[in-house]
Coordinates of C-alpha atoms and ligand atoms in Angstrom, one line a residue:
M129 CA 0.0 0.0 0.0
S130 CA 2.3 2.8 -1.2
Q131 CA -0.2 5.2 -2.7
Y132 CA -2.2 7.4 -0.3
H133 CA -5.9 7.7 -0.9
P134 CA -6.8 11.2 -2.2
L135 CA -8.6 12.0 1.0
A136 CA -5.5 11.0 3.0
T137 CA -3.4 13.1 0.7
Q138 CA -5.6 16.1 1.4
L139 CA -5.2 15.6 5.2
N140 CA -1.5 15.0 4.9
E141 CA -1.0 18.1 2.8
T142 CA -2.9 20.2 5.4
I143 CA -0.8 18.8 8.2
E144 CA 2.5 19.0 6.4
T145 CA 1.9 22.6 5.2
H146 CA 0.9 23.9 8.7
H147 CA 2.9 21.6 11.0
S148 CA 5.7 19.6 9.3
V149 CA 6.8 18.2 12.7
L150 CA 3.5 16.6 13.3
Y151 CA 3.5 15.2 9.7
S152 CA 6.9 13.7 10.3
A153 CA 5.7 12.1 13.6
L154 CA 2.8 10.2 12.0
S155 CA 3.2 6.5 11.5
Q156 CA 2.9 5.0 8.1
R157 CA -0.7 3.8 9.0
G158 CA -1.3 7.3 10.3
K159 CA -0.3 8.8 7.0
H160 CA -2.6 6.4 5.1
I161 CA -5.7 6.9 7.3
F162 CA -8.5 9.4 6.4
F163 CA -12.1 9.9 7.2
P164 CA -14.3 8.7 4.3
F165 CA -16.4 11.9 4.0
S166 CA -17.5 11.0 0.5
G167 CA -18.5 7.4 1.2
I168 CA -21.7 6.0 2.7
L169 CA -21.5 8.4 5.6
G170 CA -21.1 11.5 3.4
Q171 CA -23.8 10.4 1.0
T172 CA -26.1 9.6 3.9
A173 CA -25.5 13.1 5.4
E174 CA -26.4 14.7 2.1
A175 CA -29.7 12.8 1.9
K176 CA -30.8 13.8 5.4
G177 CA -34.4 15.2 5.4
K178 CA -35.2 13.8 2.0
K179 CA -38.7 12.3 1.7
W180 CA -37.5 9.1 0.1
N181 CA -34.3 8.4 2.0
A182 CA -32.9 4.9 1.5
T183 CA -29.3 5.6 2.5
I184 CA -28.4 4.7 6.0
G185 CA -28.3 1.0 7.2
I186 CA -30.9 1.2 9.9
A187 CA -34.6 0.4 9.9
L188 CA -37.4 2.9 10.6
E189 CA -40.9 2.5 11.8
E190 CA -43.8 3.6 9.5
D191 CA -43.8 7.0 11.3
G192 CA -40.1 7.5 10.5
S193 CA -38.7 7.0 14.0
P194 CA -36.0 4.3 14.7
M195 CA -37.5 0.8 14.6
R196 CA -37.3 -0.7 18.1
L197 CA -38.6 -3.5 20.3
Q198 CA -40.8 -2.6 23.2
C199 CA -39.0 -5.0 25.5
I200 CA -35.8 -2.9 25.0
D201 CA -37.4 0.5 24.8
S202 CA -39.2 0.0 28.2
H203 CA -35.8 0.2 29.9
T204 CA -34.9 3.8 29.1
D205 CA -36.6 7.2 28.6
L206 CA -34.1 8.6 26.1
A207 CA -35.5 9.9 22.8
P208 CA -35.2 7.0 20.3
E209 CA -33.1 9.3 18.1
D210 CA -30.6 9.6 21.0
E211 CA -30.3 5.9 21.5
Y212 CA -30.9 3.5 18.7
T213 CA -29.4 5.3 15.7
Y214 CA -25.7 5.3 15.0
A215 CA -23.7 8.1 16.5
S216 CA -21.1 9.9 14.4
S217 CA -17.7 8.2 14.2
F218 CA -16.3 11.4 15.7
G219 CA -18.7 11.1 18.6
K220 CA -21.8 13.1 19.4
S221 CA -20.8 16.8 18.9
E222 CA -22.6 18.0 22.0
L223 CA -20.6 15.5 24.1
R224 CA -17.3 16.4 22.4
E225 CA -17.9 20.1 23.1
L226 CA -18.9 19.4 26.7
W227 CA -15.8 17.3 27.3
R228 CA -13.6 20.0 25.7
K229 CA -15.1 22.7 27.9
M230 CA -14.7 20.5 31.0
L231 CA -11.0 20.1 30.1
Y232 CA -10.4 23.8 30.6
V233 CA -12.3 23.8 33.9
K234 CA -10.5 20.7 35.2
N235 CA -7.1 22.1 34.1
P236 CA -7.2 25.9 35.0
S237 CA -3.7 26.5 33.5
L238 CA -4.7 25.1 30.1
Q239 CA -4.9 28.0 27.8
A240 CA -4.0 26.8 24.3
E241 CA -6.4 25.7 21.6
V242 CA -6.9 21.9 21.6
S243 CA -8.7 19.6 19.2
V244 CA -12.3 18.7 19.7
P245 CA -12.1 15.4 21.6
V246 CA -12.9 12.4 19.4
V247 CA -15.0 9.7 21.2
A248 CA -13.5 6.2 21.4
C249 CA -14.8 3.0 22.8
G250 CA -13.2 3.5 26.3
L251 CA -9.6 4.5 27.0
T252 CA -8.4 1.1 25.7
H253 CA -9.6 2.0 22.3
A254 CA -8.5 5.6 22.6
L255 CA -5.0 4.5 23.4
S256 CA -5.1 2.1 20.5
V257 CA -6.3 4.8 18.1
A258 CA -3.4 7.1 19.3
M259 CA -0.9 4.3 18.7
Y260 CA -2.3 3.7 15.3
L261 CA -1.5 7.3 14.3
F262 CA 1.9 7.6 16.0
I263 CA 3.8 4.3 16.2
D264 CA 5.2 2.1 13.6
P265 CA 6.1 -1.6 14.1
D266 CA 9.5 -2.0 15.9
E267 CA 9.5 1.7 17.0
S268 CA 10.4 2.3 20.7
L269 CA 7.7 3.2 23.2
I270 CA 9.2 4.9 26.3
V271 CA 7.2 4.0 29.3
P272 CA 7.8 3.7 33.1
D273 CA 8.4 0.2 34.3
L274 CA 5.2 0.3 36.3
Y275 CA 2.4 0.3 33.7
W276 CA -1.0 -1.2 33.1
G277 CA -0.6 -4.8 32.1
N278 CA -2.9 -4.4 29.0
Y279 CA -0.3 -2.1 27.4
N280 CA 1.7 -5.3 26.6
L281 CA -1.2 -6.8 24.6
M282 CA -2.2 -3.6 23.0
F283 CA 1.1 -2.0 22.1
K284 CA 3.6 -4.9 21.9
Y285 CA 1.5 -7.6 20.4
V286 CA -1.0 -5.6 18.3
Y287 CA 1.2 -2.6 17.2
G288 CA 4.6 -4.3 17.5
A289 CA 6.1 -1.5 19.6
Q290 CA 9.4 -2.1 21.4
F291 CA 9.0 -1.1 25.1
Q292 CA 11.9 0.9 26.5
T293 CA 11.2 1.1 30.2
F294 CA 12.6 3.4 32.8
S295 CA 12.5 3.2 36.6
T296 CA 9.3 4.7 37.8
F297 CA 10.7 5.5 41.3
E298 CA 13.8 6.7 42.9
N299 CA 13.9 7.0 46.7
S300 CA 10.3 7.9 47.5
G301 CA 9.4 9.8 44.4
F302 CA 9.1 9.8 40.6
S303 CA 12.5 9.2 38.9
V304 CA 12.9 12.2 36.7
R305 CA 16.6 11.2 36.3
S306 CA 15.6 7.9 34.8
L307 CA 13.1 9.5 32.4
R308 CA 15.8 11.9 31.3
E309 CA 18.3 9.0 30.7
S310 CA 15.7 7.1 28.8
L311 CA 15.1 10.1 26.5
S312 CA 18.7 10.8 25.9
G313 CA 20.7 9.2 23.1
S314 CA 20.6 10.0 19.4
V315 CA 18.3 12.8 18.3
G316 CA 15.1 11.7 16.5
K317 CA 11.4 10.9 17.1
K318 CA 10.5 9.6 20.6
V319 CA 7.2 8.4 21.7
V320 CA 6.6 8.5 25.5
L321 CA 3.6 7.3 27.4
L322 CA 2.9 8.6 30.9
N323 CA 0.0 7.5 33.1
F324 CA -0.9 9.5 36.2
P325 CA -2.5 8.6 38.6
N326 CA -0.5 5.5 37.7
N327 CA -1.9 2.0 37.4
P328 CA -0.6 0.0 39.3
S329 CA 1.3 2.2 41.8
G330 CA -1.4 4.9 42.4
Y331 CA 1.3 7.5 42.2
T332 CA 1.1 11.1 40.7
P333 CA 4.1 13.3 40.6
T334 CA 4.4 16.2 43.1
K335 CA 4.1 19.7 41.6
E336 CA 7.9 19.9 41.7
E337 CA 8.4 16.6 39.9
A338 CA 5.7 17.5 37.3
G339 CA 7.7 20.7 36.6
E340 CA 10.9 18.7 36.2
I341 CA 9.2 16.2 33.8
V342 CA 8.1 19.2 31.7
S343 CA 11.6 20.6 31.7
V344 CA 13.1 17.3 30.6
I345 CA 10.7 17.1 27.7
K346 CA 11.6 20.7 26.8
E347 CA 15.3 20.0 27.0
R348 CA 14.9 17.1 24.6
A349 CA 12.8 19.1 22.1
E350 CA 15.4 21.9 22.2
A351 CA 18.1 19.3 21.5
G352 CA 16.3 18.4 18.3
D353 CA 14.0 15.5 19.3
T354 CA 10.4 15.3 18.1
L355 CA 8.4 14.0 21.1
V356 CA 5.0 12.5 20.9
V357 CA 3.8 12.5 24.5
L358 CA 0.8 10.3 25.1
L359 CA -0.9 10.9 28.4
D360 CA -3.1 8.2 29.8
D361 CA -5.2 10.2 32.2
A362 CA -7.6 7.4 33.0
Y363 CA -7.8 8.2 36.8
F364 CA -7.7 12.0 36.4
G365 CA -9.0 14.0 39.3
L366 CA -8.4 11.4 42.0
V367 CA -5.4 13.1 43.8
Y368 CA -5.6 12.8 47.6
E369 CA -2.6 14.9 48.9
D370 CA -1.7 18.5 48.9
G371 CA 1.5 19.2 46.9
V372 CA 0.6 16.6 44.3
Y373 CA 0.2 17.8 40.7
D374 CA -3.6 17.9 40.2
E375 CA -3.9 19.0 36.6
S376 CA -3.1 16.9 33.6
L377 CA 0.5 17.3 32.1
F378 CA -1.5 18.1 29.0
A379 CA -1.8 21.7 30.3
P380 CA 1.9 22.6 30.6
L381 CA 3.0 20.5 27.6
V382 CA 0.6 21.7 24.8
D383 CA 2.3 25.1 24.5
L384 CA 5.9 24.0 25.3
H385 CA 7.7 23.6 22.0
E386 CA 6.9 23.0 18.2
R387 CA 8.5 19.6 18.5
V388 CA 6.3 18.4 21.3
I389 CA 3.0 16.7 20.2
V390 CA 0.6 15.9 23.0
V391 CA -2.2 13.4 22.9
K392 CA -4.5 13.2 25.9
I393 CA -6.3 10.0 26.4
D394 CA -9.0 10.2 29.0
G395 CA -12.6 9.3 29.5
A396 CA -15.7 8.8 31.6
T397 CA -14.8 5.2 32.5
K398 CA -13.0 5.9 35.8
E399 CA -13.7 9.7 36.1
D400 CA -17.5 9.2 36.1
Y401 CA -17.6 5.6 37.4
V402 CA -19.1 4.1 34.2
W403 CA -16.7 1.3 33.4
G404 CA -19.1 -0.6 31.1
Y405 CA -20.3 2.5 29.1
R406 CA -17.1 2.4 27.1
I407 CA -16.6 6.1 26.6
G408 CA -13.1 7.5 26.1
F409 CA -11.7 10.6 24.4
I410 CA -8.6 11.5 22.4
T411 CA -7.6 15.1 22.3
C412 CA -4.5 16.4 20.6
A413 CA -2.6 19.7 20.8
G414 CA 0.9 21.1 20.4
K415 CA 2.5 24.5 19.9
G416 CA 1.8 25.8 16.4
M417 CA -1.1 23.5 15.7
N418 CA -3.8 25.7 14.2
A419 CA -7.5 24.9 13.6
Q420 CA -6.8 23.3 10.2
V421 CA -4.2 21.0 11.6
L422 CA -6.3 20.0 14.6
G423 CA -9.3 19.4 12.2
A424 CA -7.2 17.2 10.0
L425 CA -6.0 15.2 13.0
E426 CA -9.6 14.8 14.2
A427 CA -10.5 13.4 10.8
K428 CA -7.7 10.9 11.0
L429 CA -8.7 9.9 14.5
A430 CA -12.3 9.5 13.5
G431 CA -11.1 7.5 10.4
V432 CA -9.4 5.0 12.8
V433 CA -12.6 4.9 14.9
R434 CA -14.6 4.2 11.7
A435 CA -12.2 1.5 10.6
T436 CA -12.1 -0.3 14.0
V437 CA -15.4 0.0 15.8
S438 CA -17.3 2.2 13.3
N439 CA -18.8 4.4 16.1
V440 CA -19.4 4.3 19.9
S441 CA -22.5 3.5 21.9
H442 CA -25.0 6.2 21.2
M443 CA -26.9 5.5 24.4
S444 CA -23.8 5.9 26.6
Q445 CA -23.0 9.2 24.9
S446 CA -26.5 10.5 25.4
I447 CA -26.7 9.6 29.0
L448 CA -23.4 11.3 29.7
I449 CA -24.5 14.5 27.9
Q450 CA -27.5 14.6 30.3
A451 CA -25.2 13.9 33.3
Y452 CA -22.8 16.6 32.4
K453 CA -25.7 19.1 32.2
T454 CA -27.1 18.1 35.6
T455 CA -26.7 20.9 38.1
D456 CA -25.4 18.8 40.9
Y457 CA -23.0 16.7 38.7
E458 CA -20.0 18.3 40.5
A459 CA -21.5 17.7 43.9
Q460 CA -22.2 14.1 43.2
K461 CA -18.6 13.6 42.0
R462 CA -17.2 15.3 45.1
E463 CA -19.2 12.8 47.2
K464 CA -17.6 9.8 45.5
Y465 CA -14.2 11.4 45.6
A466 CA -14.6 11.9 49.3
L467 CA -15.4 8.2 49.7
L468 CA -12.3 7.1 47.7
K469 CA -10.2 9.5 49.7
A470 CA -11.4 8.1 53.0
R471 CA -10.4 4.6 51.8
Y472 CA -7.0 6.0 50.8
E473 CA -6.6 7.5 54.3
K474 CA -7.7 4.2 55.9
V475 CA -5.0 2.4 54.0
Q476 CA -2.4 4.9 55.2
E477 CA -3.6 4.6 58.8
V478 CA -3.5 0.8 58.7
L479 CA 0.0 0.7 57.3
R480 CA 1.3 2.8 60.1
E481 CA 1.3 -0.4 62.1
P482 CA 5.1 -1.2 62.3
K483 CA 4.7 -5.0 62.0
Y484 CA 3.7 -4.8 58.3
K485 CA 7.3 -3.6 57.4
E486 CA 8.5 -7.1 58.5
V487 CA 6.9 -8.6 55.4
F488 CA 6.2 -5.8 52.9
T489 CA 6.7 -2.2 52.1
A490 CA 4.4 0.2 50.4
L491 CA 5.5 1.8 47.1
P492 CA 4.8 5.6 47.0
Y493 CA 1.1 6.2 46.4
N494 CA -1.0 9.4 46.7
S495 CA -3.9 9.1 44.1
G496 CA -6.1 6.9 41.9
Y497 CA -7.6 3.5 42.7
F498 CA -4.6 1.5 43.7
M499 CA -1.5 1.1 45.8
C500 CA 1.2 -1.6 45.7
V501 CA 3.2 -3.4 48.4
K502 CA 6.6 -4.9 47.6
L503 CA 7.1 -8.2 49.4
R504 CA 10.1 -9.0 51.5
E505 CA 12.8 -11.1 49.8
G506 CA 12.0 -14.8 50.0
L507 CA 8.2 -14.3 49.6
D508 CA 6.7 -15.5 46.3
A509 CA 3.8 -13.2 45.3
E510 CA 2.1 -15.6 42.9
A511 CA 2.2 -18.5 45.5
L512 CA 0.9 -16.1 48.2
R513 CA -1.9 -14.9 45.9
T514 CA -3.2 -18.4 45.4
Q515 CA -2.9 -19.1 49.1
L516 CA -4.8 -15.8 49.9
L517 CA -7.6 -17.0 47.6
K518 CA -7.8 -20.5 49.1
E519 CA -7.2 -19.9 52.8
Y520 CA -8.1 -16.2 53.4
D521 CA -11.0 -15.5 51.1
T522 CA -8.9 -12.6 49.7
G523 CA -8.1 -11.5 46.2
V524 CA -5.2 -9.3 45.1
I525 CA -3.2 -8.9 41.9
A526 CA 0.4 -10.3 41.9
I527 CA 2.8 -8.4 39.7
G528 CA 6.4 -9.7 40.0
D529 CA 7.4 -9.4 43.6
M530 CA 4.5 -7.0 44.4
F531 CA 0.8 -7.1 45.2
R532 CA -1.5 -4.4 43.6
I533 CA -4.3 -3.6 45.9
A534 CA -7.4 -1.9 44.5
Y535 CA -8.6 -0.2 47.7
S536 CA -11.1 1.7 45.5
S537 CA -13.3 -1.3 45.7
L538 CA -13.0 -2.1 49.4
P539 CA -15.5 -0.9 52.0
I540 CA -13.5 1.1 54.6
A541 CA -14.4 -1.4 57.3
D542 CA -12.7 -4.2 55.3
I543 CA -9.4 -2.5 54.7
P544 CA -7.8 -3.5 58.1
S545 CA -8.7 -7.1 57.6
L546 CA -7.3 -7.2 54.1
F547 CA -3.9 -6.1 55.3
E548 CA -4.1 -8.5 58.3
N549 CA -4.8 -11.3 55.9
L550 CA -1.8 -10.4 53.7
Y551 CA 0.4 -10.2 56.9
S552 CA -0.8 -13.6 58.1
A553 CA -0.3 -15.3 54.7
C554 CA 3.2 -13.8 54.5
T555 CA 4.3 -14.7 58.0
S556 CA 3.0 -18.3 57.7
S557 CA 4.8 -18.6 54.4
L558 CA 8.1 -17.4 56.0
R559 CA 7.6 -19.8 58.9
S560 CA 7.2 -22.8 56.6
S561 CA 10.1 -21.9 54.4
Ligands
PLP107 C1 -4.1 3.2 33.2 C2 -5.3 2.7 32.5 N1 -5.5 3.1 31.2 C3 -6.6 2.7 30.5 C4 -7.5 1.9 31.0 C5 -8.7 1.4 30.2 O1 -9.9 2.0 30.4 P1 -11.2 1.6 29.7 O2 -11.9 0.7 30.6 O3 -11.9 2.9 29.5 O4 -10.8 1.0 28.4 C6 -7.3 1.4 32.3 C7 -8.3 0.4 32.9 O5 -8.1 -0.3 33.8 C8 -6.2 1.8 33.1 O6 -6.0 1.3 34.3

């Protein structure tokens, strides 16, 4: 496939003319992709409102409303047009605009123009769409060594990326030194993926560390690198300590340097507690990206959505639009935040008990859904995990020599007994070894 489709050529020309760095950072697949404005979707849009309209592949009732079964319709009170029909491959425009506006509210220091978020099928799909545009097989993906396990399947095995990991932590904080080292080396294109609050560690950089991360990226851009910074902001907003950076790195990065391209991946999944709704967003920005470039990028992103899942649940999008317009949406969110923060504080209180240090130590954590404990040498996390299941009625995730604990899903009253169970399993394993 060497020739670009004429619609891809148009988008490529727009991008190359207005932002040659962005064009050079696109993957081969990214250069080929386009949104088929002139195909079925375009022809259907042109026929909208016609009396005899036989374009779109849905079925209508005799009165022209979407055909539907009463046994399904009885479960919701959404207008049939907001539920049964296909949503645009870009996502519902009202939802996209609402999410964009909310980005500026959630990130008060964000000033620059950003693309209109494109809706994806959850963050998993949003990440995948971003990779489609920006990484070629065998290209390196720079990522901290503590990352969400599904990145392996998605980026290594589907996209063929080579992971170049760096140490997440140094002493009790984020290892800016390790990030800097990982980014050094010969000048060229570098794709970096950062996820804060982090899964699995539950760590977000302090304000100072966030400033240093931004400085490292700027240094590299000034040295001649082209950096594509992908931000997985799945757990955005769940920061529990003062002094921790509580905006997205998107804000300070988008206006940093012409050679820094920023892609924000976020969504309703964790932020609004709708894991099964499958709504994620991809928003791009970078210094020098004007409206034409951002529009061309949106068309490419929507082209990948069209090619992979066609479009995203219309019902989920419509419910979220209503939610974001509800007057006490913010108050409801604050209530859930307070509950998760209380669980975080309970974990901290429980872990003040000195005996736990005999068998495990907590990795730095201050945000999100999780925290990790590193087991003392001689303890086998996988063996203990199965023992915890069998003998202690307790489930945790074993990762190497650590356990990941999703305290987000534990009632406050159960948190002490969970750690007591871990302690008992560890001590009994040490006694029998
Ligand atoms: C860091 C991180 N990114 C992305 C996702 C995927 O989110 P979604 O369920 O919206 O696909 C998860 C889910 O666990 C996650 O932990």
